PDB file of C-alpha atoms in Angstrom:
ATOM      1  CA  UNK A   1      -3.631 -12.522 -16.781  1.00 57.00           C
ATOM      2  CA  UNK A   2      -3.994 -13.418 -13.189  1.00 82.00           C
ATOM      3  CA  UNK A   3      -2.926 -11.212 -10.521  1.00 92.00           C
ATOM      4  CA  UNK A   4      -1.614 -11.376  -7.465  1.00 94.00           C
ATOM      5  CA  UNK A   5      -3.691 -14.013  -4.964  1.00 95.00           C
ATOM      6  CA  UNK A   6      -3.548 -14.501  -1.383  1.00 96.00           C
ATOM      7  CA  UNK A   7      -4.819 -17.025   1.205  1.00 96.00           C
ATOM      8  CA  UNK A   8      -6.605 -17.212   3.088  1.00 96.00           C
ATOM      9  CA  UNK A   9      -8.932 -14.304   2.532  1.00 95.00           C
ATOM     10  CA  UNK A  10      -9.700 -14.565   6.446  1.00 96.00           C
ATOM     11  CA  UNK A  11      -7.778 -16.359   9.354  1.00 97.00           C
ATOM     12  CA  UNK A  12      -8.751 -16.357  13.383  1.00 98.00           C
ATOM     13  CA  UNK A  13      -6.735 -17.599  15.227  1.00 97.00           C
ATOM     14  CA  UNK A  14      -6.316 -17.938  19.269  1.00 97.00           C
ATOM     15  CA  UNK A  15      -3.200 -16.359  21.360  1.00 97.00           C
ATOM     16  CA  UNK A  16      -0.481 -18.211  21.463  1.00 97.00           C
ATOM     17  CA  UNK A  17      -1.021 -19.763  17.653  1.00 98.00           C
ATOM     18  CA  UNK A  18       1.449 -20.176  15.041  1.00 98.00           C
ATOM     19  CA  UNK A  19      -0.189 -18.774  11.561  1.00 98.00           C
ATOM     20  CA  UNK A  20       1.090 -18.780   7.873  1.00 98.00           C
ATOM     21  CA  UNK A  21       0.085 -17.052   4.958  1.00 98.00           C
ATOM     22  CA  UNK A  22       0.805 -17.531   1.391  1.00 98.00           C
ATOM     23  CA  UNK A  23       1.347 -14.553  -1.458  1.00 98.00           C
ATOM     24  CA  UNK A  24       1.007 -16.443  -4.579  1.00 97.00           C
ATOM     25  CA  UNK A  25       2.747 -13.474  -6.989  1.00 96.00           C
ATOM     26  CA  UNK A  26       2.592 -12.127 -10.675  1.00 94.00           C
ATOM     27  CA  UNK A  27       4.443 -14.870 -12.923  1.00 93.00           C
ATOM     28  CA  UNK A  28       7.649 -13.291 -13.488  1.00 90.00           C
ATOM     29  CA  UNK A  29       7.944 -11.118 -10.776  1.00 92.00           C
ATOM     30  CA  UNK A  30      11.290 -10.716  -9.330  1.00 91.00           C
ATOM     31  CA  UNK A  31      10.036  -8.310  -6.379  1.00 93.00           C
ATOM     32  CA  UNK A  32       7.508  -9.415  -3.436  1.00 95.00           C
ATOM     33  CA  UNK A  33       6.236  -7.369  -0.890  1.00 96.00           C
ATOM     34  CA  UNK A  34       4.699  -7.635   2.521  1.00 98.00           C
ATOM     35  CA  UNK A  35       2.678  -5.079   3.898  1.00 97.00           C
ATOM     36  CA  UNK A  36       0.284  -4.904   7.426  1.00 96.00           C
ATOM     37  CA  UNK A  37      -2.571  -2.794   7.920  1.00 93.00           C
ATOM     38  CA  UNK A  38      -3.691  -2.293  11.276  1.00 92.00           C
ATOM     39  CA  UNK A  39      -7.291  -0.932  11.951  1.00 87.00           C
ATOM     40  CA  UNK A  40      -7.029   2.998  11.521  1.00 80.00           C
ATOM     41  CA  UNK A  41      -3.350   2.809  10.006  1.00 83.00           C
ATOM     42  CA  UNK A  42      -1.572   3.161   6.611  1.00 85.00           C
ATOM     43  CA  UNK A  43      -0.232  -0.036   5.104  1.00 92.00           C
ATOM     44  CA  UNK A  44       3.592  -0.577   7.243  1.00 95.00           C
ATOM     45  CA  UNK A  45       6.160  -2.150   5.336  1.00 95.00           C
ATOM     46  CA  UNK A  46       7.362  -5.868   6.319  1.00 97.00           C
ATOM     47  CA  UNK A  47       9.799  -7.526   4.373  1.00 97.00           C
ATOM     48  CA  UNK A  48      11.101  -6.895   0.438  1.00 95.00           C
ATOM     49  CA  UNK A  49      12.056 -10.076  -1.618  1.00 94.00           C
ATOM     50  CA  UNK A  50      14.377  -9.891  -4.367  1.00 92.00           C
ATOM     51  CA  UNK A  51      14.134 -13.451  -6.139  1.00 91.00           C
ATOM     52  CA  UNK A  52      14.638 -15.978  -3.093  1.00 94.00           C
ATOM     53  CA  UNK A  53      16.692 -13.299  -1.196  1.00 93.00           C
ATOM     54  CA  UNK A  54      14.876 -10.776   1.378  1.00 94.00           C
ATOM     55  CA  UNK A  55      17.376  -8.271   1.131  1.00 92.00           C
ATOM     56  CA  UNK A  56      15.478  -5.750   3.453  1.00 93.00           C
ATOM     57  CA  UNK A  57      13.776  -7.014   6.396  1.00 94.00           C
ATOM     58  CA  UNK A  58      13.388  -3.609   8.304  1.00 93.00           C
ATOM     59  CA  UNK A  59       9.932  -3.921   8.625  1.00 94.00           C
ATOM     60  CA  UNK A  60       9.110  -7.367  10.789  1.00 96.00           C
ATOM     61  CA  UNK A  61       8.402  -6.144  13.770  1.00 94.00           C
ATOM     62  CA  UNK A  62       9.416  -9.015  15.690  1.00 94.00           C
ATOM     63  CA  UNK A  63      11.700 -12.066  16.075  1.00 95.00           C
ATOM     64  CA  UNK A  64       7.710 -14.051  15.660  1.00 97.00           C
ATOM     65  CA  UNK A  65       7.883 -12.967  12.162  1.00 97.00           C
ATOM     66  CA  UNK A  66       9.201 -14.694   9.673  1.00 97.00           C
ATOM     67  CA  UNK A  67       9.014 -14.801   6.040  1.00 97.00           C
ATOM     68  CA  UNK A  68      10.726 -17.013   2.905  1.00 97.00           C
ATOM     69  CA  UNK A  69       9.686 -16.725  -1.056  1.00 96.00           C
ATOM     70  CA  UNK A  70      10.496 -20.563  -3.098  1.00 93.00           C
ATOM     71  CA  UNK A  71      11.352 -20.775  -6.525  1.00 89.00           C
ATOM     72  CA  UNK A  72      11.103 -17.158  -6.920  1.00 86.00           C
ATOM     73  CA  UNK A  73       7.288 -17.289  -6.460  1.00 93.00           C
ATOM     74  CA  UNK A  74       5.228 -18.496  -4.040  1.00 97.00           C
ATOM     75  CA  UNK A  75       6.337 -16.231  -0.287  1.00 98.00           C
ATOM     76  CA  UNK A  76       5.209 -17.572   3.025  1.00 98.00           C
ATOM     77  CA  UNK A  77       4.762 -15.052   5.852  1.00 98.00           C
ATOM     78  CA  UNK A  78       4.920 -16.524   9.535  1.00 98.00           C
ATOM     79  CA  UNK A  79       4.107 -15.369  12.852  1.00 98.00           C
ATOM     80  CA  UNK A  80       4.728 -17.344  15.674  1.00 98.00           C
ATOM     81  CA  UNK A  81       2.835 -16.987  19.260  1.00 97.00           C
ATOM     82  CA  UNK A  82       0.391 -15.036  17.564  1.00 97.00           C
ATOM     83  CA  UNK A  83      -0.616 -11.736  19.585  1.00 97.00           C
ATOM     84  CA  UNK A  84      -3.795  -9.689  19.658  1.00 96.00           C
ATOM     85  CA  UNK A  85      -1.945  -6.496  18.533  1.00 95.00           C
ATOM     86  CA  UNK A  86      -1.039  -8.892  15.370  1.00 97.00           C
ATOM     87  CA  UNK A  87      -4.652  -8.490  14.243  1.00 97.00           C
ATOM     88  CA  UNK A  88      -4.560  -6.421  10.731  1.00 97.00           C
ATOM     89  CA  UNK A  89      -4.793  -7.253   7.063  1.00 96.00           C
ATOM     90  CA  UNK A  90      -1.269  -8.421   5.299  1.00 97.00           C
ATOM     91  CA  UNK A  91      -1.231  -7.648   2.196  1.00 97.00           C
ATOM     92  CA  UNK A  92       1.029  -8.858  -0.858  1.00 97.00           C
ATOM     93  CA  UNK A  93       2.412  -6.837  -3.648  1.00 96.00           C
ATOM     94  CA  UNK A  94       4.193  -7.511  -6.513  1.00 94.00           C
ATOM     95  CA  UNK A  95       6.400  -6.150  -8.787  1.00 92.00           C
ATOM     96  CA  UNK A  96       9.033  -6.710 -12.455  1.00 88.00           C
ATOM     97  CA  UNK A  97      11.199  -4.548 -10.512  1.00 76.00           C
ATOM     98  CA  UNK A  98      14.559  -6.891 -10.762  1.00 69.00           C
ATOM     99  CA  UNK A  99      16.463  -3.961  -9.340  1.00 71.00           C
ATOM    100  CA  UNK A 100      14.402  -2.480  -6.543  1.00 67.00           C
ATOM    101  CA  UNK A 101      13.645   0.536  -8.347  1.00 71.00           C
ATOM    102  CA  UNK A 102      12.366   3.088  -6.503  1.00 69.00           C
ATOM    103  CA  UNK A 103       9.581   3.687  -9.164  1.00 75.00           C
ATOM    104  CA  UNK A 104       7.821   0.898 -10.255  1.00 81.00           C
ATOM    105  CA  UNK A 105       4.349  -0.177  -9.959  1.00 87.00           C
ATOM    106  CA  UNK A 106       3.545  -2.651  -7.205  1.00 91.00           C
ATOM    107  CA  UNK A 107       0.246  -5.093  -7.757  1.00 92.00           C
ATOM    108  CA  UNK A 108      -1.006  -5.898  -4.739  1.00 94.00           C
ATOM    109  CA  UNK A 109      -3.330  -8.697  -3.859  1.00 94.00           C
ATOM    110  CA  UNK A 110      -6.436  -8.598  -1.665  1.00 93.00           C
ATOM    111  CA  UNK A 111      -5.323  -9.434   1.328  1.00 95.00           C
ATOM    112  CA  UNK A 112      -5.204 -11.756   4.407  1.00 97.00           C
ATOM    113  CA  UNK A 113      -7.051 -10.487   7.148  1.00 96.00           C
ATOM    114  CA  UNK A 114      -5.915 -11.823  10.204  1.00 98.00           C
ATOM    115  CA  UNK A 115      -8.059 -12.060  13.817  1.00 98.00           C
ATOM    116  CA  UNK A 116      -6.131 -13.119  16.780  1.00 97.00           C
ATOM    117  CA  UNK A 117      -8.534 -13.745  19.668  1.00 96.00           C
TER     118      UNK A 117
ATOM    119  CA  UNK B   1      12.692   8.160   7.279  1.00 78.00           C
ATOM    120  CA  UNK B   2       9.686   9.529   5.666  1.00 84.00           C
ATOM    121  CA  UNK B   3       6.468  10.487   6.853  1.00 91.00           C
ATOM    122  CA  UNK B   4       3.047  10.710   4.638  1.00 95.00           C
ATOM    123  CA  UNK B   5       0.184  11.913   6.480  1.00 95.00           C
ATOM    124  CA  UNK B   6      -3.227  12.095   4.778  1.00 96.00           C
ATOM    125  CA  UNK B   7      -5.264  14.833   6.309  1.00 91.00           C
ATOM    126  CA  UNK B   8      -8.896  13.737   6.319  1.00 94.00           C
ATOM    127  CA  UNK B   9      -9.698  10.305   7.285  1.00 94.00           C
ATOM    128  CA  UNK B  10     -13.208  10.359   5.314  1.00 96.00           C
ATOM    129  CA  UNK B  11     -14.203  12.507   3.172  1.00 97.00           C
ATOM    130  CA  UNK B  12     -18.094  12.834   1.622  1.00 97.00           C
ATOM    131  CA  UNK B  13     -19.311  14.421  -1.359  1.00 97.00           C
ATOM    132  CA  UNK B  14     -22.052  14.443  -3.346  1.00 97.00           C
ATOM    133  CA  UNK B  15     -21.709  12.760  -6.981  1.00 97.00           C
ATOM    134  CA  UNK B  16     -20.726  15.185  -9.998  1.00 97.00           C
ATOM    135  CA  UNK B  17     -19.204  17.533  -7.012  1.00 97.00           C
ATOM    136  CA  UNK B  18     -15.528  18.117  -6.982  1.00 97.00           C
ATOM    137  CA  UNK B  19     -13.260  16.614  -4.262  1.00 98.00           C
ATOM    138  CA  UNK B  20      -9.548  17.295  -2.932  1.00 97.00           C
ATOM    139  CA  UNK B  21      -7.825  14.451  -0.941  1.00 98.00           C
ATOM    140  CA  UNK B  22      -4.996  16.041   0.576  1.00 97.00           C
ATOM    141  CA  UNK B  23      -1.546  14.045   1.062  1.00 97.00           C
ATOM    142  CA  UNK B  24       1.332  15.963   2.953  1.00 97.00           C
ATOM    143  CA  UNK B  25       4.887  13.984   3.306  1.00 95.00           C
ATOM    144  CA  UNK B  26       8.475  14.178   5.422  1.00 92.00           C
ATOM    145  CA  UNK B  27      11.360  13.463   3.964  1.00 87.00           C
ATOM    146  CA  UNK B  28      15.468  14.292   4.314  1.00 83.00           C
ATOM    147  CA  UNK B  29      15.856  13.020   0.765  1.00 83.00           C
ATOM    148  CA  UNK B  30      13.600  13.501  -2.362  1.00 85.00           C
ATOM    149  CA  UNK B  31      10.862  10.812  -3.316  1.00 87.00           C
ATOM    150  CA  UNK B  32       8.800   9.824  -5.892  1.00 91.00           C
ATOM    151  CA  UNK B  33       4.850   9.648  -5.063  1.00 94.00           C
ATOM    152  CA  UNK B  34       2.158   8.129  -5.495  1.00 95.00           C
ATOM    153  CA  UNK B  35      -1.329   7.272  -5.021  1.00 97.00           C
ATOM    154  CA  UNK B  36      -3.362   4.363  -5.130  1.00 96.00           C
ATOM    155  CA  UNK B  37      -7.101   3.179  -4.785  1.00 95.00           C
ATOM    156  CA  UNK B  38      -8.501   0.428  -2.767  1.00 92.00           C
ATOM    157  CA  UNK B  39     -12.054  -0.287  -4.011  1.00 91.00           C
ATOM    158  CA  UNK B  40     -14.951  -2.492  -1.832  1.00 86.00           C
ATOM    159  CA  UNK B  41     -13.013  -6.768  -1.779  1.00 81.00           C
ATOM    160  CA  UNK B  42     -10.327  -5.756  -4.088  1.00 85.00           C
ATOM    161  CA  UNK B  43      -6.223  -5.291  -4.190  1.00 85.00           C
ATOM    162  CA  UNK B  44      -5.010  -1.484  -4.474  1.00 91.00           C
ATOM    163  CA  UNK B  45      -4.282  -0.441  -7.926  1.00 91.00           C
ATOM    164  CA  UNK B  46      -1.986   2.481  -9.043  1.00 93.00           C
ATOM    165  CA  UNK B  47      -3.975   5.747  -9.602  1.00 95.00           C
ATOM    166  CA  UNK B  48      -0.879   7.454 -10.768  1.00 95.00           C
ATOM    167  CA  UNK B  49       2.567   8.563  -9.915  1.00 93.00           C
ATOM    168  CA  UNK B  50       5.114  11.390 -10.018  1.00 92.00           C
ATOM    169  CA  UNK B  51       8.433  10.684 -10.919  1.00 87.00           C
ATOM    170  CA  UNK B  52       9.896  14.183 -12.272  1.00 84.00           C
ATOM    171  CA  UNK B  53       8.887  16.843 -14.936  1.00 85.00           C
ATOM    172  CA  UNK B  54       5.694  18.307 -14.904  1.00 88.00           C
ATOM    173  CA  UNK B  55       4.290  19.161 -11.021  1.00 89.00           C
ATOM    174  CA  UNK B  56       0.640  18.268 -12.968  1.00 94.00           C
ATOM    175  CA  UNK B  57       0.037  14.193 -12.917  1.00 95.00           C
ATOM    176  CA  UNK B  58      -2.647  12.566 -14.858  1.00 95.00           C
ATOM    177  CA  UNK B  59      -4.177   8.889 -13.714  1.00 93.00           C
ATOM    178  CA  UNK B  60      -6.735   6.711 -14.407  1.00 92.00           C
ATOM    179  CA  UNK B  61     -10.118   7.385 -14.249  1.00 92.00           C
ATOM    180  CA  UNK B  62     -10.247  11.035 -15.053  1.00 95.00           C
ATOM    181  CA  UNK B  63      -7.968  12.280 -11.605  1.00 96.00           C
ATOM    182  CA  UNK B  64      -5.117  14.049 -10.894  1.00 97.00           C
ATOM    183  CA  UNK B  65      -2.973  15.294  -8.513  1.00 97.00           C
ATOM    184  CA  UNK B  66      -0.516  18.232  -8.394  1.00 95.00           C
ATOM    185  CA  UNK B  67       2.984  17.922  -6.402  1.00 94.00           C
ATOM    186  CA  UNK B  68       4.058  21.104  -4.894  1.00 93.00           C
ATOM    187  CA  UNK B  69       7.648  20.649  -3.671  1.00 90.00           C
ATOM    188  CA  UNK B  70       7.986  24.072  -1.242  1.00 91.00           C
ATOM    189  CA  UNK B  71       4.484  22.884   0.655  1.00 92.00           C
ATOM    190  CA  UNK B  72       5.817  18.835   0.298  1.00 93.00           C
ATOM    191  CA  UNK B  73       2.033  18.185  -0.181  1.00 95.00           C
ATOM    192  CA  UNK B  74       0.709  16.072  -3.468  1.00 97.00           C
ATOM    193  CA  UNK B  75      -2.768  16.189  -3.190  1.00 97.00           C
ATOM    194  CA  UNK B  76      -5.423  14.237  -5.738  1.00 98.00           C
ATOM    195  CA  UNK B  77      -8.175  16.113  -7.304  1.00 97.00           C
ATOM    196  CA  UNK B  78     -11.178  15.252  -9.722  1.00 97.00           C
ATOM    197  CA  UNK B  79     -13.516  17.863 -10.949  1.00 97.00           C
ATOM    198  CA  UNK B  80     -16.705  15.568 -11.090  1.00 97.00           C
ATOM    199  CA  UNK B  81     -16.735  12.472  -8.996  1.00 97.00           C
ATOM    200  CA  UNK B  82     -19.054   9.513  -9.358  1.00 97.00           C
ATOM    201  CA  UNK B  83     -20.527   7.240  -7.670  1.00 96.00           C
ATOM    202  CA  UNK B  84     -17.973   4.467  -8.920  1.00 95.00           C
ATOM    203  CA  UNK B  85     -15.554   6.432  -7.471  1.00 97.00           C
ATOM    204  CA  UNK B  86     -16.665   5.249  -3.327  1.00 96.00           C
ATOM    205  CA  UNK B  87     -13.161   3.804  -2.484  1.00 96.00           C
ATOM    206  CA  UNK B  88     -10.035   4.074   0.200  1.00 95.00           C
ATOM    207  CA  UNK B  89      -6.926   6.347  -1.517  1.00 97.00           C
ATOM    208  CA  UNK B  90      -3.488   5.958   0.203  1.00 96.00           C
ATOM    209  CA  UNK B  91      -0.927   8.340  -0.770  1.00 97.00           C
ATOM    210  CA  UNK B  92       2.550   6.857  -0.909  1.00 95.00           C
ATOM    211  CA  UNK B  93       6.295   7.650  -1.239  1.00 93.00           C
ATOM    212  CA  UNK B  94       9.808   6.039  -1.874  1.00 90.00           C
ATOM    213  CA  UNK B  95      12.626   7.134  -1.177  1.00 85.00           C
ATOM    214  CA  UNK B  96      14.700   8.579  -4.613  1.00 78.00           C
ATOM    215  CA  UNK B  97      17.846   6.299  -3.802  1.00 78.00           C
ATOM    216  CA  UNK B  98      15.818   3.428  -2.452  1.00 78.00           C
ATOM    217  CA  UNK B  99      17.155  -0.300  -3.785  1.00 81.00           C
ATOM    218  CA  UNK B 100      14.439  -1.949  -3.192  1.00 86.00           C
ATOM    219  CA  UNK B 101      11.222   0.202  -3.883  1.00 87.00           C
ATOM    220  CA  UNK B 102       9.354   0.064  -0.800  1.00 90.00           C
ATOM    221  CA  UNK B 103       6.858   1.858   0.195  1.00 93.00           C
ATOM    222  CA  UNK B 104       6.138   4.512   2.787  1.00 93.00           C
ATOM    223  CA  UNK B 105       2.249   5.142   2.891  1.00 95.00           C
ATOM    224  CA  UNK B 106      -0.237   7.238   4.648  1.00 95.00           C
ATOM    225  CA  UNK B 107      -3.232   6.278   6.552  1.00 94.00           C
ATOM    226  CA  UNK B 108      -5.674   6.402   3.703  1.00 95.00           C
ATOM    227  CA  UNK B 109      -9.186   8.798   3.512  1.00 96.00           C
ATOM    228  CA  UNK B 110     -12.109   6.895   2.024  1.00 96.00           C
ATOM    229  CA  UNK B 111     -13.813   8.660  -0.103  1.00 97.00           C
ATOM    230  CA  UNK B 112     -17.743   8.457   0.051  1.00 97.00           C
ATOM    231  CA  UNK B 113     -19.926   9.349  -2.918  1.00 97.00           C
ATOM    232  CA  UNK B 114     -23.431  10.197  -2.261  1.00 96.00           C
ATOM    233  CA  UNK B 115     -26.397  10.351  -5.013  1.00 94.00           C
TER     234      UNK B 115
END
């Protein structure tokens, strides 16, 4: 079956641009995950969907940042004023996890990577 | 919080030569970990995992990895790597009593296979 998709595969963008990008998830996924990879970093933890609720939102490192998930599917990730230190891949991930379990296996999609000049 | 911290950032070896990608991790609480495999334009994919039980984990594609509680290290092995195997491992963790399964990963060590 398909997997998880994201778009678009590439995005540059000038300072001071709003940006969105779109996690299309496993069908029947309850979970949805957004990770960022900066150059030379692990992946950092965003925001954790639950169905249409984000539930933990630790992550977003700033107020620009913004996410929502519709019809427990499609999730939308948003930065605002887009900075240069914003530059990284965000990636997607997936999961039948209906109770955050600690344990389950995420899917993860390939990415959005993200240029802010 | 946890930490993970992978200890080499690149590591190359020759194909059909063994290879160790090391994985230490911080935590106040205990975790389950885990390990997954980035290849060239595609989405990381679970290696394997350790929940409990045996300290000796088996995952796809003929590796392994051994977690060693005292040294809070889980480090992936394979006895004969090809060159298939050229990829970017992350070791990962979440936290035992987590509610939502996120996860807590290291910086990743690509692995280079040479002929």
């Amino acid at each position: 079956g398909a997997g998880v998709s994201q778009s678009p595969s590439n995005k540059v963008t000038e300072k001071g641009k709003d940006v969105e990008l779109r996690c299309d998830p496993i069908s029947g996924h309850t979970a949805l995950y957004w990770y960022r990879q900066r150059l030379g970093q692990g992946l950092e933890f965003l925001i954790y969907f639950q169905g249409n609720s984000a539930p933990d939102k630790s992550g977003l490192p700033s107020d620009r940042f913004s996410a929502e998930r519709t019809g427990e599917s499609v999730s939308t990730l948003t930065i605002q004023r887009t900075q240069q230190e914003d530059s990284a891949v965000y990636l997607c991930a997936s999961s039948s996890n209906p109770g955050g379990l600690p344990y389950n296996e995420q899917f993860f999609g390939p990415g959005t990577r993200l240029t802010v000049l | 919080a946890q930490s993970v911290t992978q200890l080499d950032s690149q590591v190359p070896v020759f194909e059909e030569a063994p290879v160790e990608l090391r994985c230490n991790y911080s935590s106040s609480v205990s975790v389950y970990l885990f390990w997954y495999v980035q290849y060239p334009n595609q989405g990381l994919q679970l290696l394997l995992k350790y929940l409990s039980g045996s300290t000796l984990v088996k995952g796809i594609n003929g590796f392994e990895a051994e977690f060693n509680k005292s040294q809070t290290s889980f480090h992936l092995r394979k006895p004969s790597v090809h060159i298939s195997d050229t990829a970017e491992y992350f070791c990962a963790v979440s936290d035992f009593s987590s509610n939502t399964g996120k996860l807590i990963f290291g910086q990743g060590t690509t692995l280079q296979v040479k002929p």
